[in-house]
Coordinates of N, CA and C in Angstrom, one line a residue:
M1 N 107.8 110.7 186.9 CA 108.6 112.4 186.8 C 109.0 112.9 188.0
T2 N 108.4 112.2 189.1 CA 108.8 112.8 190.4 C 109.9 112.9 191.0
G3 N 110.9 112.0 190.5 CA 112.6 112.5 191.0 C 112.8 112.6 192.4
R4 N 113.0 114.1 192.2 CA 113.2 115.1 193.6 C 112.2 115.1 194.6
F5 N 111.0 115.3 193.8 CA 110.1 115.2 194.4 C 109.0 114.6 194.5
S6 N 108.0 114.2 196.0 CA 107.1 113.6 196.4 C 105.8 114.5 196.1
C7 N 105.7 115.9 196.1 CA 104.7 116.3 196.7 C 104.8 118.0 195.9
A8 N 104.0 118.4 195.0 CA 103.6 119.5 195.3 C 102.3 120.4 196.4
A9 N 102.9 121.6 196.6 CA 102.4 122.1 197.4 C 101.7 123.5 196.2
L10 N 100.5 123.6 196.0 CA 100.2 124.5 194.8 C 99.2 126.0 195.9
D11 N 100.0 126.9 195.4 CA 98.7 128.1 195.7 C 97.7 128.2 194.7
Y12 N 96.8 129.3 195.1 CA 95.6 128.9 194.0 C 95.8 130.0 193.4
S13 N 95.6 131.6 193.8 CA 95.5 132.6 192.9 C 95.9 132.8 191.4
S14 N 97.0 133.2 191.6 CA 97.5 133.2 190.0 C 98.2 132.0 189.8
T15 N 98.4 131.4 190.3 CA 98.5 130.0 190.2 C 98.0 129.2 189.8
L16 N 97.0 128.9 189.8 CA 96.0 127.9 189.4 C 95.1 128.6 188.2
T17 N 94.7 130.0 188.4 CA 93.9 130.9 187.9 C 94.5 131.6 187.3
R18 N 93.7 132.4 185.8 CA 94.6 133.2 185.1 C 94.5 134.7 185.4
P19 N 95.4 135.2 186.1 CA 95.4 136.7 186.8 C 94.2 137.8 185.7
G20 N 93.5 138.5 186.4 CA 93.2 139.7 185.4 C 91.5 139.0 185.4
S21 N 91.4 137.6 185.3 CA 90.2 136.9 184.9 C 89.0 137.5 185.9
P22 N 87.8 137.3 185.1 CA 86.8 137.7 186.1 C 86.2 136.8 187.2
V23 N 86.0 137.1 188.6 CA 85.7 136.2 189.3 C 84.4 136.0 189.0
D24 N 84.2 134.6 189.0 CA 82.7 133.3 189.0 C 82.0 134.1 190.1
P25 N 81.0 134.5 189.9 CA 80.2 134.7 190.9 C 79.7 133.3 191.8
G26 N 79.5 132.5 191.2 CA 79.1 131.3 191.8 C 80.1 130.9 192.8
L27 N 81.3 130.9 192.0 CA 82.6 130.6 193.4 C 82.8 131.7 194.2
G28 N 83.0 132.8 193.7 CA 83.1 134.0 194.5 C 85.4 133.7 194.8
M29 N 85.4 133.5 193.4 CA 86.5 133.5 193.0 C 86.9 133.2 191.7
R30 N 87.9 132.9 191.0 CA 88.6 133.4 189.7 C 88.6 131.4 189.6
R31 N 87.9 130.9 188.3 CA 87.9 129.7 188.2 C 89.6 129.1 187.6
I32 N 89.5 127.6 188.0 CA 90.8 127.3 187.9 C 91.0 127.1 186.2
T33 N 91.9 127.3 185.6 CA 92.3 127.4 184.1 C 92.1 125.8 183.7
P34 N 92.0 125.6 182.9 CA 92.0 124.2 181.9 C 93.9 123.9 182.0
A35 N 94.5 124.7 181.6 CA 95.8 124.4 181.5 C 96.5 123.9 182.9
A36 N 96.1 124.4 183.6 CA 96.3 124.2 185.4 C 95.7 122.9 185.8
I37 N 94.3 122.7 185.5 CA 93.8 121.5 185.6 C 94.8 120.4 184.6
E38 N 95.1 120.4 183.4 CA 96.1 119.6 183.1 C 97.5 119.0 183.5
V39 N 98.0 120.2 184.0 CA 99.0 119.8 185.3 C 98.7 119.5 186.5
I40 N 97.6 119.5 186.9 CA 97.4 118.8 188.2 C 97.2 117.6 187.9
H41 N 96.6 116.9 186.8 CA 96.4 115.9 186.1 C 97.6 114.8 185.8
E42 N 98.2 115.6 185.4 CA 99.8 115.0 185.1 C 100.6 114.7 186.5
L43 N 100.8 115.6 187.2 CA 101.4 115.3 188.6 C 101.1 114.4 189.1
H44 N 98.9 114.3 189.3 CA 98.3 113.4 190.2 C 98.9 111.5 189.5
E45 N 98.9 111.9 188.1 CA 99.5 110.4 187.2 C 100.7 110.0 187.6
A46 N 101.3 111.0 187.9 CA 103.1 110.8 188.0 C 103.5 110.4 189.4
G47 N 101.7 110.1 190.5 CA 101.8 110.1 191.6 C 102.3 111.1 192.7
M48 N 102.4 112.2 192.5 CA 102.9 112.9 193.6 C 101.5 113.4 194.2
I49 N 101.8 113.8 195.8 CA 101.3 113.7 196.8 C 100.9 115.1 196.1
L50 N 99.5 115.9 196.2 CA 99.2 117.2 195.7 C 98.4 117.8 197.1
V51 N 98.9 119.4 197.7 CA 98.3 120.0 198.8 C 97.9 121.1 198.3
L52 N 96.8 121.5 198.1 CA 96.6 122.9 198.3 C 96.5 123.6 199.4
A53 N 97.8 124.8 199.3 CA 98.3 125.3 200.1 C 97.7 127.2 200.1
S54 N 96.4 127.4 200.4 CA 96.2 128.8 199.6 C 95.9 129.5 201.1
N55 N 96.0 131.3 200.9 CA 95.1 131.8 202.2 C 93.8 132.4 201.2
T56 N 92.7 132.4 202.2 CA 91.4 132.9 202.0 C 91.0 133.5 202.4
R57 N 89.7 134.2 202.3 CA 89.0 135.2 202.9 C 87.9 134.1 203.8
H58 N 87.2 134.7 205.0 CA 86.4 133.4 205.8 C 85.3 133.4 204.5
G59 N 84.5 132.1 204.8 CA 83.3 131.8 204.2 C 84.2 131.4 202.5
Q60 N 85.2 132.0 202.4 CA 85.7 131.1 201.4 C 86.1 130.1 200.6
D61 N 86.1 129.2 200.1 CA 86.3 127.5 199.9 C 86.5 127.1 199.1
R62 N 88.2 127.3 198.2 CA 88.6 126.9 197.4 C 88.1 125.3 196.8
R63 N 87.9 124.9 197.8 CA 87.3 123.0 197.8 C 86.0 123.1 196.3
E64 N 85.2 123.8 196.4 CA 84.4 124.0 195.2 C 85.2 124.3 193.9
A65 N 85.8 124.7 193.9 CA 86.7 125.6 192.4 C 86.9 124.2 192.4
L66 N 87.9 123.3 193.0 CA 88.6 122.1 192.9 C 87.7 120.9 192.6
R67 N 86.4 120.9 193.3 CA 85.2 120.3 193.0 C 85.1 120.2 191.7
R68 N 85.0 121.2 191.0 CA 84.2 122.0 189.7 C 84.7 121.9 188.4
A69 N 86.2 122.1 188.8 CA 87.3 121.5 188.1 C 87.6 119.7 187.8
G70 N 87.1 119.3 188.5 CA 87.5 118.2 188.4 C 88.2 117.1 189.3
V71 N 89.4 118.2 190.2 CA 90.6 117.8 190.7 C 90.5 117.6 192.0
L72 N 89.3 118.0 193.0 CA 89.2 117.9 194.3 C 90.2 116.9 194.7
E73 N 89.6 115.5 194.3 CA 89.9 114.0 194.8 C 90.9 113.6 194.8
W74 N 92.0 114.6 193.6 CA 93.9 114.6 193.7 C 94.1 115.0 194.4
F75 N 93.7 115.9 195.1 CA 94.0 116.5 196.6 C 94.2 116.0 197.8
T76 N 95.2 115.8 198.7 CA 95.5 114.6 199.8 C 95.2 115.8 200.6
A77 N 95.7 117.1 200.9 CA 94.9 118.1 201.8 C 94.2 119.5 201.0
T78 N 93.4 120.3 201.4 CA 93.3 121.3 200.8 C 93.8 122.7 202.3
L79 N 94.5 123.4 202.2 CA 94.6 124.1 203.3 C 94.6 125.6 203.4
Q80 N 93.7 125.7 203.7 CA 92.9 127.2 203.4 C 93.2 128.0 204.8
S81 N 93.7 129.0 204.7 CA 94.0 130.1 205.8 C 92.8 130.4 206.9
A82 N 91.6 130.6 206.1 CA 90.5 131.1 206.7 C 90.3 129.7 207.9
T83 N 90.2 128.6 207.3 CA 89.9 127.3 207.8 C 91.0 127.0 208.9
L84 N 92.1 127.2 208.3 CA 93.3 126.9 210.0 C 93.1 128.0 211.2
G85 N 93.0 129.3 210.4 CA 93.2 130.3 211.3 C 94.8 130.6 211.4
V86 N 95.2 130.1 210.4 CA 96.5 130.8 210.3 C 96.6 130.8 208.6
A87 N 97.7 132.2 208.5 CA 97.3 132.0 206.8 C 99.3 132.4 206.7
K88 N 99.7 132.3 205.2 CA 101.2 132.4 204.9 C 101.2 133.6 205.2
P89 N 102.1 134.4 205.6 CA 103.8 133.5 205.9 C 103.9 132.6 206.9
D90 N 102.7 132.7 208.3 CA 103.2 132.3 209.4 C 103.5 130.9 209.4
P91 N 104.7 130.8 210.1 CA 105.5 129.3 210.3 C 104.7 128.2 210.5
L92 N 103.6 128.4 211.2 CA 102.8 127.1 211.5 C 101.4 127.0 210.4
F93 N 101.5 127.8 208.9 CA 100.8 127.3 207.7 C 101.9 126.4 207.2
Y94 N 103.2 126.9 207.2 CA 104.2 125.7 206.5 C 104.2 124.6 207.5
R95 N 104.4 124.5 208.7 CA 104.3 123.1 209.2 C 102.7 122.3 209.0
F96 N 101.8 123.1 209.0 CA 100.5 122.0 208.4 C 100.6 121.7 207.1
V97 N 101.4 122.3 206.1 CA 101.8 121.6 204.3 C 102.7 120.2 204.8
L98 N 103.4 120.7 205.9 CA 104.9 119.3 206.0 C 103.9 118.1 206.5
A99 N 103.0 118.7 207.6 CA 102.6 117.2 208.0 C 101.3 116.7 206.8
A100 N 101.0 117.6 206.0 CA 99.5 117.1 205.2 C 100.6 116.3 204.1
A101 N 102.0 116.9 203.8 CA 102.9 116.1 202.9 C 103.3 114.9 203.2
D102 N 103.5 114.8 204.4 CA 103.9 113.3 205.1 C 105.5 112.6 204.3
V103 N 106.3 113.9 204.3 CA 107.5 113.7 203.5 C 108.7 114.6 204.0
A104 N 109.7 114.3 203.7 CA 111.2 114.7 204.1 C 110.5 116.5 203.3
P105 N 111.1 117.3 204.3 CA 110.9 118.8 203.3 C 111.2 119.2 202.1
S106 N 112.9 118.6 201.8 CA 113.4 118.5 200.8 C 112.5 117.8 199.7
R107 N 111.8 116.8 200.0 CA 110.9 116.6 198.9 C 109.6 117.0 198.4
V108 N 109.1 118.4 199.1 CA 108.2 118.9 199.2 C 108.7 120.5 197.8
L109 N 107.8 120.6 196.6 CA 108.0 121.5 195.7 C 106.7 122.4 196.2
F110 N 107.2 123.8 196.7 CA 106.0 124.6 197.0 C 105.9 125.9 195.7
V111 N 104.2 126.1 195.2 CA 104.7 126.4 194.1 C 103.4 127.8 194.2
G112 N 104.0 128.5 193.8 CA 103.1 129.9 193.7 C 103.8 131.2 193.1
D113 N 102.8 132.4 193.7 CA 103.4 133.6 193.0 C 104.0 134.7 194.0
N114 N 104.1 134.3 195.2 CA 104.4 135.6 195.8 C 105.8 135.2 196.5
M115 N 106.5 136.1 196.5 CA 107.9 136.1 196.9 C 108.0 135.1 198.5
T116 N 107.1 136.5 199.1 CA 107.3 136.1 200.6 C 107.1 134.7 200.9
K117 N 105.8 134.7 200.4 CA 104.7 133.5 201.2 C 104.6 132.2 200.7
D118 N 105.3 132.4 199.2 CA 105.4 131.0 198.3 C 106.8 130.2 198.2
V119 N 107.8 131.6 198.6 CA 109.4 131.2 198.6 C 109.8 131.3 199.6
L120 N 110.4 132.3 200.3 CA 110.8 132.3 201.3 C 110.7 131.5 202.4
G121 N 108.8 131.7 202.4 CA 108.8 131.0 204.0 C 108.9 129.1 203.5
P122 N 108.4 128.9 202.4 CA 108.4 127.6 202.3 C 109.9 127.0 202.6
L123 N 110.9 127.6 202.1 CA 112.5 127.6 202.0 C 112.8 127.8 203.7
E124 N 112.6 128.7 204.0 CA 112.8 128.5 206.0 C 112.3 127.1 206.4
H125 N 111.5 126.6 205.8 CA 110.8 125.1 206.2 C 111.7 124.2 205.4
G126 N 112.8 124.0 205.1 CA 113.5 123.3 204.2 C 112.7 122.3 202.8
M127 N 111.7 123.2 202.3 CA 111.0 122.8 201.0 C 111.6 123.5 199.7
R128 N 111.4 123.1 199.0 CA 111.7 124.3 197.7 C 110.9 124.6 197.6
A129 N 111.1 125.3 196.2 CA 110.2 126.5 195.7 C 110.1 126.8 194.2
A130 N 109.0 127.1 194.1 CA 108.9 127.7 192.4 C 108.1 128.7 192.5
L131 N 108.7 129.6 191.8 CA 107.8 131.3 191.7 C 107.1 131.3 190.3
I132 N 106.0 131.4 190.3 CA 105.8 132.0 189.1 C 105.5 133.6 188.4
T133 N 106.5 133.9 187.7 CA 106.4 135.1 187.2 C 107.2 135.2 185.9
P134 N 106.9 136.0 184.9 CA 107.0 136.5 183.7 C 108.5 136.8 183.9
D135 N 109.2 137.4 184.9 CA 110.2 138.3 185.3 C 111.5 137.4 185.6
A136 N 112.6 137.1 185.0 CA 114.0 136.3 185.6 C 114.1 137.3 186.9
T137 N 113.0 136.9 188.0 CA 113.4 137.3 189.3 C 114.8 136.3 190.0
P138 N 115.9 137.5 190.3 CA 116.6 136.5 191.3 C 116.1 136.0 192.4
L139 N 116.5 135.0 192.9 CA 115.8 133.7 193.7 C 116.9 133.5 194.6
P140 N 116.6 133.1 196.0 CA 117.8 132.2 196.7 C 118.0 130.9 196.4
P141 N 118.7 130.3 196.8 CA 119.1 129.1 196.4 C 118.1 128.3 196.9
G142 N 117.6 126.8 196.1 CA 116.6 125.9 196.6 C 115.1 126.5 196.0
A143 N 115.3 127.7 195.0 CA 114.3 128.1 194.4 C 114.2 128.6 192.8
E144 N 113.4 128.5 191.8 CA 113.4 128.4 190.6 C 112.3 129.5 190.4
T145 N 112.3 129.8 188.8 CA 111.4 130.7 188.7 C 110.7 129.7 187.2
I146 N 109.4 130.1 187.1 CA 108.5 129.2 185.8 C 107.7 130.4 185.5
P147 N 107.5 130.7 184.5 CA 106.4 131.8 183.7 C 105.1 131.6 183.9
D148 N 104.3 130.2 183.9 CA 103.4 129.8 184.3 C 103.6 128.2 184.9
I149 N 102.0 127.9 185.4 CA 101.7 126.8 185.7 C 102.4 125.5 184.5
T150 N 101.9 126.0 183.3 CA 102.4 124.7 182.3 C 104.0 124.3 182.4
H151 N 104.7 124.7 182.9 CA 106.2 124.7 183.0 C 106.4 123.9 184.0
L152 N 105.5 123.6 185.0 CA 105.8 123.0 185.8 C 106.4 121.4 185.9
P153 N 105.6 121.1 185.4 CA 105.5 119.1 184.8 C 107.4 119.0 184.8
N154 N 107.7 120.1 183.7 CA 108.9 120.2 183.3 C 110.2 120.4 184.4
L155 N 110.1 121.4 185.2 CA 110.9 122.0 185.7 C 111.1 120.7 187.1
I156 N 109.9 120.0 187.2 CA 109.9 118.9 188.3 C 111.0 117.5 187.6
R157 N 110.7 117.4 186.5 CA 111.4 116.3 185.5 C 112.9 116.9 185.8
T158 N 112.9 118.4 185.4 CA 114.6 118.5 185.3 C 115.4 119.2 186.8
W159 N 114.6 119.0 187.9 CA 115.4 119.6 189.2 C 116.3 118.9 189.3
R160 N 117.9 119.3 189.5 CA 118.8 118.8 190.4 C 118.9 119.1 191.4

């Protein structure tokens, strides 16, 4: 499946969770959806490097959500802004992503739901981007839209 891409850098919020779903009190955040777990599994099985790239609040740890979903061990790195001391769209955050991926920037597909943080920032650093949105949003070259995370494996297979 990997073809053009060796690494998927995944945002957390509406990328791996269902927007509007309740916050799990034990996690302090929304749970990862079963569909996202399936996609993460498929990407892992295909040999992709997985990096979590998420803005977080102080004391929030996305690793627990990944652990509960049974996918934590498949991530090469979990980059969280509260831990790093720098958040998207700061250029340093994207340099951390590239260091964790340890591949050429053009081999990294950054996936998220925010135009500035998950598309424009990664593109400025040579990565490609997939914006999760139900709308046909015009995007700059090097970016594509998908309606939800379940469309990610097909995008990775067909991206030229």
